[in-house]
Coordinates of C-alpha atoms in Angstrom, one line a residue:
M6 CA 0.0 0.0 0.0
T7 CA 1.4 3.4 -1.0
P8 CA 1.6 5.9 1.9
P9 CA -0.4 9.2 1.6
P10 CA 1.6 12.2 0.3
D11 CA 1.4 14.0 3.7
D12 CA 3.0 11.0 5.4
P13 CA 6.5 12.0 6.6
G14 CA 7.9 8.8 5.3
H15 CA 6.6 9.4 1.8
D16 CA 9.4 10.7 -0.3
P17 CA 9.0 9.7 -3.9
A18 CA 11.7 12.0 -5.2
G19 CA 14.3 11.0 -2.6
I20 CA 14.8 14.6 -1.5
A21 CA 14.2 14.2 2.2
P22 CA 17.5 12.7 3.2
L23 CA 19.4 15.6 1.5
E24 CA 17.1 18.2 3.0
H25 CA 17.6 16.6 6.4
A26 CA 21.4 16.6 5.9
L27 CA 21.3 20.3 5.0
R28 CA 19.3 21.1 8.1
L29 CA 21.6 19.0 10.2
A30 CA 24.7 20.7 8.8
E31 CA 23.2 24.1 9.3
A32 CA 22.4 23.3 13.0
L33 CA 25.8 21.8 13.6
V34 CA 27.7 24.8 12.3
F35 CA 25.4 27.3 14.0
A36 CA 25.8 25.5 17.4
A37 CA 29.5 25.0 17.2
D38 CA 31.9 27.4 18.9
R39 CA 34.7 26.5 16.4
P40 CA 34.7 25.7 12.6
V41 CA 33.2 22.3 12.0
P42 CA 35.5 19.9 10.1
P43 CA 33.8 17.8 7.4
E44 CA 34.7 14.6 9.3
R45 CA 32.5 15.7 12.2
L46 CA 29.5 16.2 9.9
Q47 CA 30.3 13.0 8.0
E48 CA 29.8 10.9 11.2
L49 CA 26.2 12.1 11.4
L50 CA 25.2 11.7 7.7
P51 CA 23.6 8.6 6.2
P52 CA 25.6 6.5 3.8
G53 CA 25.9 7.9 0.3
L54 CA 26.0 11.5 1.3
R55 CA 29.4 13.3 1.4
A56 CA 29.9 16.1 4.0
E57 CA 31.8 18.3 1.5
A58 CA 28.9 18.1 -1.0
V59 CA 26.4 18.9 1.7
M60 CA 28.5 21.9 2.8
T61 CA 28.8 23.1 -0.8
L62 CA 25.0 23.1 -1.2
L63 CA 24.6 24.8 2.2
A64 CA 27.0 27.5 1.2
A65 CA 25.1 28.1 -2.1
R66 CA 21.9 28.5 -0.1
Y67 CA 23.5 31.2 2.0
A68 CA 25.0 33.1 -0.9
G69 CA 23.9 36.7 -0.9
R70 CA 22.6 36.6 2.6
G71 CA 23.8 38.5 5.7
V72 CA 25.8 35.6 6.8
Q73 CA 27.8 33.2 4.7
L74 CA 29.1 29.7 5.2
T75 CA 32.9 30.0 5.0
E76 CA 35.6 27.4 4.9
V77 CA 38.1 28.4 7.5
A78 CA 40.8 26.6 9.7
G79 CA 40.0 23.2 8.2
G80 CA 36.3 23.5 8.8
Y81 CA 33.1 25.5 8.1
A82 CA 31.7 28.4 10.0
F83 CA 29.2 31.2 9.5
R84 CA 30.7 34.6 9.0
T85 CA 29.2 38.0 8.3
A86 CA 29.0 38.9 4.6
P87 CA 32.1 40.9 3.8
D88 CA 30.1 43.9 2.4
L89 CA 28.2 44.2 5.7
A90 CA 31.1 43.8 8.1
P91 CA 32.1 47.6 8.0
L92 CA 28.5 48.6 8.9
L93 CA 28.5 46.3 12.0
T94 CA 31.8 47.6 13.5
R95 CA 29.7 50.3 15.3
V96 CA 27.4 47.8 17.0
V97 CA 29.6 44.7 17.5
E98 CA 32.3 44.7 20.1
V99 CA 35.7 44.3 18.4
P100 CA 38.1 42.0 20.1
R101 CA 41.0 43.6 21.9
R102 CA 43.9 44.2 19.5
L103 CA 47.2 42.6 20.2
P104 CA 50.2 44.9 21.0
R105 CA 52.5 45.5 18.0
V106 CA 55.3 43.4 19.5
A107 CA 52.9 40.5 19.9
M108 CA 51.7 40.8 16.3
E109 CA 55.3 40.9 15.1
A110 CA 56.1 37.8 17.1
L111 CA 53.0 36.1 15.8
A112 CA 53.9 36.9 12.2
I113 CA 57.4 35.4 12.7
I114 CA 56.0 32.3 14.2
A115 CA 53.4 31.9 11.4
Y116 CA 56.0 32.2 8.7
H117 CA 58.9 30.3 10.3
Q118 CA 57.2 27.7 12.5
P119 CA 58.3 25.7 14.4
V120 CA 60.5 28.4 15.8
T121 CA 62.2 29.0 19.1
R122 CA 62.2 32.2 21.2
P123 CA 65.9 33.0 20.4
E124 CA 65.1 32.5 16.7
I125 CA 62.2 34.9 17.0
E126 CA 64.5 37.4 18.7
E127 CA 67.1 37.0 16.0
I128 CA 64.6 37.7 13.2
R129 CA 63.1 40.7 15.0
G130 CA 66.5 42.0 16.0
T131 CA 65.5 42.6 19.6
S132 CA 64.6 40.7 22.7
L133 CA 61.2 39.1 23.2
S134 CA 59.6 39.1 26.7
Q135 CA 58.0 36.0 28.2
A136 CA 54.9 38.1 28.7
T137 CA 54.5 38.5 24.9
L138 CA 54.5 34.7 24.4
E139 CA 52.1 34.3 27.3
T140 CA 49.7 36.9 25.6
L141 CA 49.7 34.8 22.4
L142 CA 49.2 31.6 24.4
E143 CA 46.3 33.2 26.3
H144 CA 44.6 34.1 23.0
G145 CA 45.1 30.5 21.8
L146 CA 47.0 31.7 18.8
I147 CA 50.2 29.7 19.4
A148 CA 51.1 26.4 21.1
P149 CA 54.3 24.6 22.0
R150 CA 55.5 22.2 19.2
G151 CA 58.1 20.2 21.2
R152 CA 61.7 21.1 21.9
K153 CA 64.6 21.8 19.6
E154 CA 67.4 19.2 19.9
V155 CA 70.2 21.8 20.7
P156 CA 71.8 22.6 24.0
G157 CA 69.2 23.9 26.4
R158 CA 66.5 22.2 24.4
P159 CA 64.4 25.5 23.9
S160 CA 60.7 25.2 23.2
L161 CA 59.5 25.3 19.6
W162 CA 56.4 27.4 18.9
G163 CA 53.8 27.1 16.2
T164 CA 50.3 28.5 15.4
T165 CA 47.0 26.9 16.2
P166 CA 43.7 26.3 14.5
R167 CA 42.5 29.3 16.5
F168 CA 45.1 31.4 14.6
L169 CA 43.7 30.2 11.3
E170 CA 40.1 30.9 12.4
Q171 CA 41.0 34.4 13.8
F172 CA 42.6 35.5 10.5
G173 CA 40.1 33.8 8.2
L174 CA 42.5 31.3 6.8
R175 CA 41.7 27.8 5.6
E176 CA 45.3 26.6 6.1
L177 CA 48.8 28.1 6.5
T178 CA 49.4 28.1 2.7
D179 CA 46.7 30.8 2.5
L180 CA 49.0 33.2 4.4
P181 CA 49.9 36.2 2.1
R182 CA 53.3 36.0 0.5
R183 CA 56.0 38.2 2.0
E184 CA 56.0 40.3 -1.2
E185 CA 52.3 41.0 -0.8
L186 CA 52.8 42.1 2.8
L187 CA 55.6 44.5 1.7
A188 CA 53.5 45.8 -1.1
G189 CA 50.5 46.3 1.2
E190 CA 52.3 48.1 4.0
A191 CA 50.8 51.4 2.9
Q192 CA 47.3 49.9 2.6
P193 CA 45.5 49.4 6.0
G194 CA 44.0 46.0 6.7
L195 CA 46.6 43.9 4.8
G196 CA 48.8 41.3 6.5
L197 CA 49.1 40.1 10.0
G198 CA 50.7 43.3 11.3
Q199 CA 47.3 45.1 11.4
G200 CA 45.8 43.4 14.5
M201 CA 43.2 40.8 15.1
A202 CA 40.3 40.4 12.8
P203 CA 36.8 41.0 14.2

């Protein structure tokens, strides 16, 4: 016997599983406090549906809206549409900016990781206080990456997924090339030296 059309189990076109997957993905990304990796969504999907395909469809649904589904830090997150972000700076609290010395150290770590504190100091040409490293640690932007096998065995430092998320990067290879940073020094908003993104 054929179920009536208003029966929730009736789905002659086979659309319901995909619609359910899209709703599930949307809810998961909305509820998460960090970008959602595709593997996390994949665990919840029925066989035959790929997380990447579901996220691509979901991103298409949000195209042109006030928020967009963005691939960042190895996962997916909702972000304000770029054209609306400047209008919201008056009403949304902007995160505290890092001091210049912390941004310089962070940029060095990002481009040279894993790197030790003495190596950071050598590149900067000046000493680096422990307080600066602690500030970056408190923000979750760097983490220890073991110890260098040299006398004294200094700690090696590298960036974290939080760093990628904060600066809107999918992966480290998305960092601007050094030439781009130098060319953009006169243009505000380019590169890591400008402060933390909202």
